[in-house]
Amino acid sequence: MTSHRVLFVCLGNICRSPLAEAAFRRAAAEAGLAVEVDSAGTAAYHVGEPPDPRSIEVAEKHGIDISGYRGRQLTVGDFHAFDFIFGMDRSNMTNIARIEPDDARARVSMLLDIVPGSEGRELSDPWYGGEDNFRATWEDVTMAADALVAALVAKTR
Ligand code: 4NP
């Protein structure tokens, strides 16, 4: 079975993209879909660090332990290693495009563009927000994970 290789990208790789990674890992496992998943940040601010405590907490509330994840920065090699790269907001998309090589294999798009009815909506940064913002982030990444799994299952069939 082919494995779908998916990379989620935000700015710091400590709030949104680790949650997107966790939600997608779970949704894919539940669907029996073979995937290779990772997340990265366009910035190097938090390389080697665990996710934000508020992200760890919201994932934990949903039974997922992301405390072992570590931040890393997006590389040019990622455009060759992954089938899909998803940015969270327009600023991420600009930063991703800045290093995208001409011969990238990955298809790059904004994450909520794959959710029917949420096309064009940004998955905004919860970093300066509170618990409510992290809860909303979890809801958004879960919705996107489910939509992506459904699309990949349909494609694989
Ligand atoms: P993320 O959130 O991009 O969802 O991981 C942020 C994390 C850190 C910073 C900004 C956004 N920061 O400025 O350090």
Coordinates of C-alpha atoms and ligand atoms in Angstrom, one line a residue:
M1 CA 0.0 0.0 0.0
T2 CA 1.3 3.5 -0.8
S3 CA 2.0 5.7 2.1
H4 CA 0.8 9.3 1.9
R5 CA 3.5 11.7 3.1
V6 CA 2.1 14.8 4.7
L7 CA 3.8 17.7 6.4
F8 CA 2.0 20.4 8.4
V9 CA 3.7 23.8 8.6
C10 CA 3.1 26.8 10.9
L11 CA 5.4 29.6 12.1
G12 CA 6.9 28.2 15.3
N13 CA 6.1 24.4 15.1
I14 CA 5.0 24.5 18.7
C15 CA 1.3 25.5 18.6
R16 CA -0.7 24.7 15.4
S17 CA 1.3 22.3 13.3
P18 CA 2.0 19.8 16.1
L19 CA -1.8 19.7 16.8
A20 CA -2.5 19.2 13.1
E21 CA 0.1 16.4 13.0
A22 CA -1.5 14.7 16.0
A23 CA -5.1 15.0 14.7
F24 CA -4.1 13.7 11.3
R25 CA -2.1 10.8 12.8
R26 CA -5.1 9.7 14.8
A27 CA -7.7 10.2 11.9
A28 CA -5.4 8.2 9.5
A29 CA -4.9 5.4 12.0
E30 CA -8.6 5.1 12.6
A31 CA -9.2 4.9 8.9
G32 CA -6.4 2.3 8.4
L33 CA -4.7 4.7 6.1
A34 CA -0.9 4.4 5.7
V35 CA 0.7 7.8 6.3
E36 CA 4.1 9.4 7.1
V37 CA 3.4 12.6 9.0
D38 CA 5.6 15.4 10.4
S39 CA 5.3 19.0 11.2
A40 CA 7.7 22.0 10.9
G41 CA 8.0 25.7 11.4
T42 CA 9.0 28.3 8.8
A43 CA 11.0 30.0 11.6
A44 CA 13.8 28.6 13.7
Y45 CA 12.7 30.2 17.0
H46 CA 11.7 26.9 18.7
V47 CA 13.9 24.3 17.1
G48 CA 14.4 21.3 19.4
E49 CA 11.7 22.5 21.8
P50 CA 8.6 20.6 22.8
P51 CA 5.2 22.0 21.8
D52 CA 3.7 24.9 23.7
P53 CA 2.3 23.6 27.1
R54 CA -1.2 24.8 26.0
S55 CA -1.0 22.6 22.8
I56 CA 0.2 19.6 24.9
E57 CA -2.8 20.2 27.2
V58 CA -5.4 20.4 24.5
A59 CA -4.1 17.2 22.8
E60 CA -4.0 15.5 26.2
K61 CA -7.6 16.3 26.7
H62 CA -8.3 14.4 23.6
G63 CA -6.1 11.5 24.7
I64 CA -3.1 12.2 22.6
D65 CA 0.4 12.7 24.0
I66 CA 2.4 15.2 21.9
S67 CA 5.0 16.0 24.6
G68 CA 7.6 14.0 22.8
Y69 CA 7.4 16.1 19.6
R70 CA 10.2 18.5 18.9
G71 CA 10.3 21.7 16.9
R72 CA 12.2 21.8 13.6
Q73 CA 12.5 24.2 10.7
L74 CA 11.1 23.6 7.2
T75 CA 13.9 22.7 4.8
V76 CA 14.1 22.6 1.0
G77 CA 14.4 18.8 1.3
D78 CA 10.9 18.7 2.6
F79 CA 9.5 19.7 -0.8
H80 CA 11.0 16.5 -2.2
A81 CA 10.3 14.2 0.7
F82 CA 6.6 14.9 1.1
D83 CA 3.5 14.6 -1.2
F84 CA 1.6 17.3 0.6
I85 CA 2.7 20.4 2.5
F86 CA 0.0 22.3 4.4
G87 CA 0.5 25.9 5.7
M88 CA -1.9 27.2 8.4
D89 CA -2.2 30.9 7.3
R90 CA -1.3 33.2 4.5
S91 CA 1.8 34.4 6.2
N92 CA 3.0 30.7 6.4
M93 CA 2.1 30.3 2.7
T94 CA 4.3 33.3 1.8
N95 CA 7.2 31.9 3.9
I96 CA 6.8 28.5 2.4
A97 CA 6.8 29.9 -1.2
R98 CA 10.0 31.8 -0.4
I99 CA 12.0 28.5 -0.2
E100 CA 10.0 26.3 -2.5
P101 CA 12.3 24.8 -5.2
D102 CA 11.2 24.7 -8.8
D103 CA 11.2 20.9 -8.9
A104 CA 9.2 20.4 -5.7
R105 CA 7.2 17.2 -5.7
A106 CA 5.0 18.3 -2.8
R107 CA 1.7 20.0 -3.5
V108 CA 1.5 23.0 -1.3
S109 CA -1.8 24.5 0.0
M110 CA -3.4 26.2 2.9
L111 CA -4.9 23.6 5.3
L112 CA -8.5 24.8 5.6
D113 CA -8.7 25.0 1.8
I114 CA -9.3 21.2 1.9
V115 CA -12.4 21.6 4.2
P116 CA -15.6 22.1 2.2
G117 CA -17.1 25.4 3.3
S118 CA -13.8 26.7 5.0
E119 CA -11.9 27.4 1.8
G120 CA -9.7 30.5 2.1
R121 CA -10.1 30.6 5.9
E122 CA -6.8 30.9 7.9
L123 CA -6.0 28.7 10.8
S124 CA -5.0 31.6 13.0
D125 CA -2.2 31.7 15.5
P126 CA -3.3 30.9 19.1
W127 CA 0.1 31.9 20.5
Y128 CA -1.1 35.3 21.9
G129 CA -4.5 33.9 22.8
G130 CA -5.9 31.8 25.6
E131 CA -7.3 28.3 26.2
D132 CA -10.3 29.1 24.0
N133 CA -8.0 29.8 21.1
F134 CA -6.2 26.5 21.5
R135 CA -9.6 24.7 21.7
A136 CA -10.6 26.4 18.4
T137 CA -7.3 25.3 16.9
W138 CA -7.9 21.7 17.9
E139 CA -11.4 21.8 16.4
D140 CA -10.0 23.3 13.1
V141 CA -7.2 20.8 12.8
T142 CA -9.5 17.9 13.6
M143 CA -11.9 19.0 10.9
A144 CA -9.1 19.4 8.4
A145 CA -7.6 16.0 9.4
D146 CA -10.9 14.3 8.8
A147 CA -11.4 16.0 5.4
L148 CA -7.9 15.1 4.3
V149 CA -8.3 11.4 5.4
A150 CA -11.6 11.2 3.5
A151 CA -10.0 12.7 0.4
L152 CA -7.0 10.3 0.6
V153 CA -9.2 7.3 1.2
A154 CA -11.3 8.2 -1.9
K155 CA -8.1 8.6 -3.9
T156 CA -6.6 5.4 -2.7
R157 CA -9.7 3.3 -3.5
Ligands
4NP1 P1 2.7 28.3 15.8 O1 2.6 29.5 16.9 O2 3.2 29.0 14.6 O3 1.3 27.9 15.7 O4 3.6 27.3 16.4 C1 3.6 30.4 17.2 C2 4.6 30.0 18.1 C3 5.7 30.8 18.4 C4 5.7 32.1 17.9 C5 4.7 32.5 17.0 C6 3.7 31.7 16.7 N1 6.7 33.0 18.3 O5 6.7 34.1 17.9 O6 7.7 32.5 18.9

